[in-house]
Amino acid sequence: MVESGRLPADGVRQMFDRIAPVYDLMNRVMTAGLDRRWRALTVARVVRPGDRVLDACCGTGDLAVAARRAGAGAVVGLDFSDAMLERARHKEPGIEWVQGDVLALPFPDASFDAATVGFGIRNVEDLEAGLRELRRVLRSGGRLGILEITTPRGVLAPFYRVWFDRVIPLLGRVLPGGSAYTYLPASVRRFPVPEDLAAVLGRVGFGEVRFRLFAGGIVALHVGEAR
Ligand SMILES: C[S@@+](CC[C@H](N)C(=O)[O-])C[C@H]1O[C@@H](n2cnc3c(N)ncnc32)[C@H](O)[C@@H]1O
């Protein structure tokens, strides 16, 4: 199941509960620290001063914290993993940390000005249903930013395959929750390519959908406006 990049929701939650202690460190190592810059760029595109912001699949909270520091009025971070949320709570008590599922968000319609998802939507069992929920809780004109790993095409592709299919699973073997790092490359392979993700966003009610690629096409940021 892990090799196919598909896990039921309970499996995903348990996997993140297990890797929570090493998650931030692995992020820094795997991205050579670039993840901080990608988060800052995401927030810059999506969050306006005073906005009420939802960071869904917030994990240990780095994107929510970046939104708060960029001047958001109120930030809510939501995740279904207790252990990931526990780490987030220690980072920023000024954010409301909520345990919940992105497939059934515990918020009224149109209750946010902006929403972000960082490296999370790929793990959601039903991508389209998750994006529809995010659309539901955004006011009309509200912005959504999806930061996600994607499979690069072109010159970087062979290097990426070695890094992702060999080095990362190897790192996973010496760290707790090793299976997560086998799951990671498989889950990226089955995730829609950037053009297809843009089309899904259009289907679920976002307009003005744009994406840009970072780090030679390893990471994509999609931004859309709720219609
Ligand atoms: C790779 S981590 C990303 C964490 C954080 N957003 C970041 O930028 O580092 C993915 C997170 O998504 C959460 N997640 C996956 N599926 C979810 C769902 N259906 N509802 C809520 N959280 C979910 C996991 O628990 C995990 O913390």
mmCIF file with all atom_site columns, C-alpha atoms and ligand atoms in Angstrom, residues 9 12-13 16 23 27 39 55-63 78-81 84 100-103 117-120 122-125, ligand 1:
data_model
loop_
_atom_site.group_PDB
_atom_site.id
_atom_site.type_symbol
_atom_site.label_atom_id
_atom_site.label_alt_id
_atom_site.label_comp_id
_atom_site.label_asym_id
_atom_site.label_entity_id
_atom_site.label_seq_id
_atom_site.pdbx_PDB_ins_code
_atom_site.Cartn_x
_atom_site.Cartn_y
_atom_site.Cartn_z
_atom_site.occupancy
_atom_site.B_iso_or_equiv
_atom_site.pdbx_formal_charge
_atom_site.auth_seq_id
_atom_site.auth_comp_id
_atom_site.auth_asym_id
_atom_site.auth_atom_id
_atom_site.pdbx_PDB_model_num
ATOM   1  C CA  . ALA A 1 9   ? -6.763  8.220  6.242  1.00 0.00 ? 9   ALA A CA  1
ATOM   2  C CA  . VAL A 1 12  ? -1.745  8.626  7.022  1.00 0.00 ? 12  VAL A CA  1
ATOM   3  C CA  . ARG A 1 13  ? -2.607  10.032 10.460 1.00 0.00 ? 13  ARG A CA  1
ATOM   4  C CA  . PHE A 1 16  ? 2.445   11.521 10.764 1.00 0.00 ? 16  PHE A CA  1
ATOM   5  C CA  . TYR A 1 23  ? 9.421   16.063 10.692 1.00 0.00 ? 23  TYR A CA  1
ATOM   6  C CA  . ASN A 1 27  ? 12.071  19.028 5.924  1.00 0.00 ? 27  ASN A CA  1
ATOM   7  C CA  . ARG A 1 39  ? 6.411   29.009 2.560  1.00 0.00 ? 39  ARG A CA  1
ATOM   8  C CA  . ASP A 1 55  ? -3.797  26.675 7.141  1.00 0.00 ? 55  ASP A CA  1
ATOM   9  C CA  . ALA A 1 56  ? -5.165  23.173 6.471  1.00 0.00 ? 56  ALA A CA  1
ATOM   10 C CA  . CYS A 1 57  ? -3.000  20.064 6.995  1.00 0.00 ? 57  CYS A CA  1
ATOM   11 C CA  . CYS A 1 58  ? -0.845  22.441 9.050  1.00 0.00 ? 58  CYS A CA  1
ATOM   12 C CA  . GLY A 1 59  ? 1.338   19.706 10.559 1.00 0.00 ? 59  GLY A CA  1
ATOM   13 C CA  . THR A 1 60  ? 3.959   21.255 12.837 1.00 0.00 ? 60  THR A CA  1
ATOM   14 C CA  . GLY A 1 61  ? 2.661   24.686 11.859 1.00 0.00 ? 61  GLY A CA  1
ATOM   15 C CA  . ASP A 1 62  ? 5.418   26.425 9.887  1.00 0.00 ? 62  ASP A CA  1
ATOM   16 C CA  . LEU A 1 63  ? 3.104   27.796 7.171  1.00 0.00 ? 63  LEU A CA  1
ATOM   17 C CA  . LEU A 1 78  ? -5.944  22.460 11.279 1.00 0.00 ? 78  LEU A CA  1
ATOM   18 C CA  . ASP A 1 79  ? -4.562  18.928 11.154 1.00 0.00 ? 79  ASP A CA  1
ATOM   19 C CA  . PHE A 1 80  ? -5.777  15.450 12.067 1.00 0.00 ? 80  PHE A CA  1
ATOM   20 C CA  . SER A 1 81  ? -2.499  14.300 13.643 1.00 0.00 ? 81  SER A CA  1
ATOM   21 C CA  . MET A 1 84  ? 2.051   17.094 14.672 1.00 0.00 ? 84  MET A CA  1
ATOM   22 C CA  . GLY A 1 100 ? -9.895  18.023 12.356 1.00 0.00 ? 100 GLY A CA  1
ATOM   23 C CA  . ASP A 1 101 ? -10.169 16.553 8.892  1.00 0.00 ? 101 ASP A CA  1
ATOM   24 C CA  . VAL A 1 102 ? -9.870  18.666 5.761  1.00 0.00 ? 102 VAL A CA  1
ATOM   25 C CA  . LEU A 1 103 ? -12.616 16.480 4.267  1.00 0.00 ? 103 LEU A CA  1
ATOM   26 C CA  . VAL A 1 117 ? -2.104  23.909 2.299  1.00 0.00 ? 117 VAL A CA  1
ATOM   27 C CA  . GLY A 1 118 ? 1.606   23.092 2.441  1.00 0.00 ? 118 GLY A CA  1
ATOM   28 C CA  . PHE A 1 119 ? 2.719   19.623 1.361  1.00 0.00 ? 119 PHE A CA  1
ATOM   29 C CA  . GLY A 1 120 ? -0.567  18.243 2.666  1.00 0.00 ? 120 GLY A CA  1
ATOM   30 C CA  . ARG A 1 122 ? -1.273  15.054 -1.717 1.00 0.00 ? 122 ARG A CA  1
ATOM   31 C CA  . ASN A 1 123 ? -2.023  12.956 1.374  1.00 0.00 ? 123 ASN A CA  1
ATOM   32 C CA  . VAL A 1 124 ? -5.766  13.532 1.386  1.00 0.00 ? 124 VAL A CA  1
ATOM   33 C CA  . GLU A 1 125 ? -7.762  10.469 0.362  1.00 0.00 ? 125 GLU A CA  1
HETATM 34 C C1  . LIG B 2 .   ? 3.669   16.575 4.940  1.00 0.00 ? 1   LIG B C1  1
HETATM 35 S S1  . LIG B 2 .   ? 2.749   17.216 6.288  1.00 0.00 ? 1   LIG B S1  1
HETATM 36 C C2  . LIG B 2 .   ? 2.724   18.948 5.961  1.00 0.00 ? 1   LIG B C2  1
HETATM 37 C C3  . LIG B 2 .   ? 2.740   19.809 7.184  1.00 0.00 ? 1   LIG B C3  1
HETATM 38 C C4  . LIG B 2 .   ? 2.837   21.315 6.972  1.00 0.00 ? 1   LIG B C4  1
HETATM 39 N N1  . LIG B 2 .   ? 1.711   21.842 6.242  1.00 0.00 ? 1   LIG B N1  1
HETATM 40 C C5  . LIG B 2 .   ? 4.105   21.742 6.293  1.00 0.00 ? 1   LIG B C5  1
HETATM 41 O O1  . LIG B 2 .   ? 4.031   22.620 5.422  1.00 0.00 ? 1   LIG B O1  1
HETATM 42 O O2  . LIG B 2 .   ? 5.168   21.250 6.647  1.00 0.00 ? 1   LIG B O2  1
HETATM 43 C C6  . LIG B 2 .   ? 1.114   16.736 5.862  1.00 0.00 ? 1   LIG B C6  1
HETATM 44 C C7  . LIG B 2 .   ? 0.125   16.928 7.008  1.00 0.00 ? 1   LIG B C7  1
HETATM 45 O O3  . LIG B 2 .   ? -1.188  16.731 6.484  1.00 0.00 ? 1   LIG B O3  1
HETATM 46 C C8  . LIG B 2 .   ? -1.963  16.149 7.511  1.00 0.00 ? 1   LIG B C8  1
HETATM 47 N N2  . LIG B 2 .   ? -3.150  15.545 6.878  1.00 0.00 ? 1   LIG B N2  1
HETATM 48 C C9  . LIG B 2 .   ? -3.176  14.606 5.896  1.00 0.00 ? 1   LIG B C9  1
HETATM 49 N N3  . LIG B 2 .   ? -4.442  14.318 5.564  1.00 0.00 ? 1   LIG B N3  1
HETATM 50 C C10 . LIG B 2 .   ? -5.237  15.109 6.339  1.00 0.00 ? 1   LIG B C10 1
HETATM 51 C C11 . LIG B 2 .   ? -6.637  15.281 6.454  1.00 0.00 ? 1   LIG B C11 1
HETATM 52 N N4  . LIG B 2 .   ? -7.486  14.556 5.707  1.00 0.00 ? 1   LIG B N4  1
HETATM 53 N N5  . LIG B 2 .   ? -7.108  16.189 7.328  1.00 0.00 ? 1   LIG B N5  1
HETATM 54 C C12 . LIG B 2 .   ? -6.251  16.902 8.113  1.00 0.00 ? 1   LIG B C12 1
HETATM 55 N N6  . LIG B 2 .   ? -4.908  16.775 8.073  1.00 0.00 ? 1   LIG B N6  1
HETATM 56 C C13 . LIG B 2 .   ? -4.404  15.888 7.183  1.00 0.00 ? 1   LIG B C13 1
HETATM 57 C C14 . LIG B 2 .   ? -1.014  15.157 8.177  1.00 0.00 ? 1   LIG B C14 1
HETATM 58 O O4  . LIG B 2 .   ? -1.435  14.803 9.465  1.00 0.00 ? 1   LIG B O4  1
HETATM 59 C C15 . LIG B 2 .   ? 0.293   15.957 8.168  1.00 0.00 ? 1   LIG B C15 1
HETATM 60 O O5  . LIG B 2 .   ? 0.489   16.660 9.361  1.00 0.00 ? 1   LIG B O5  1
#
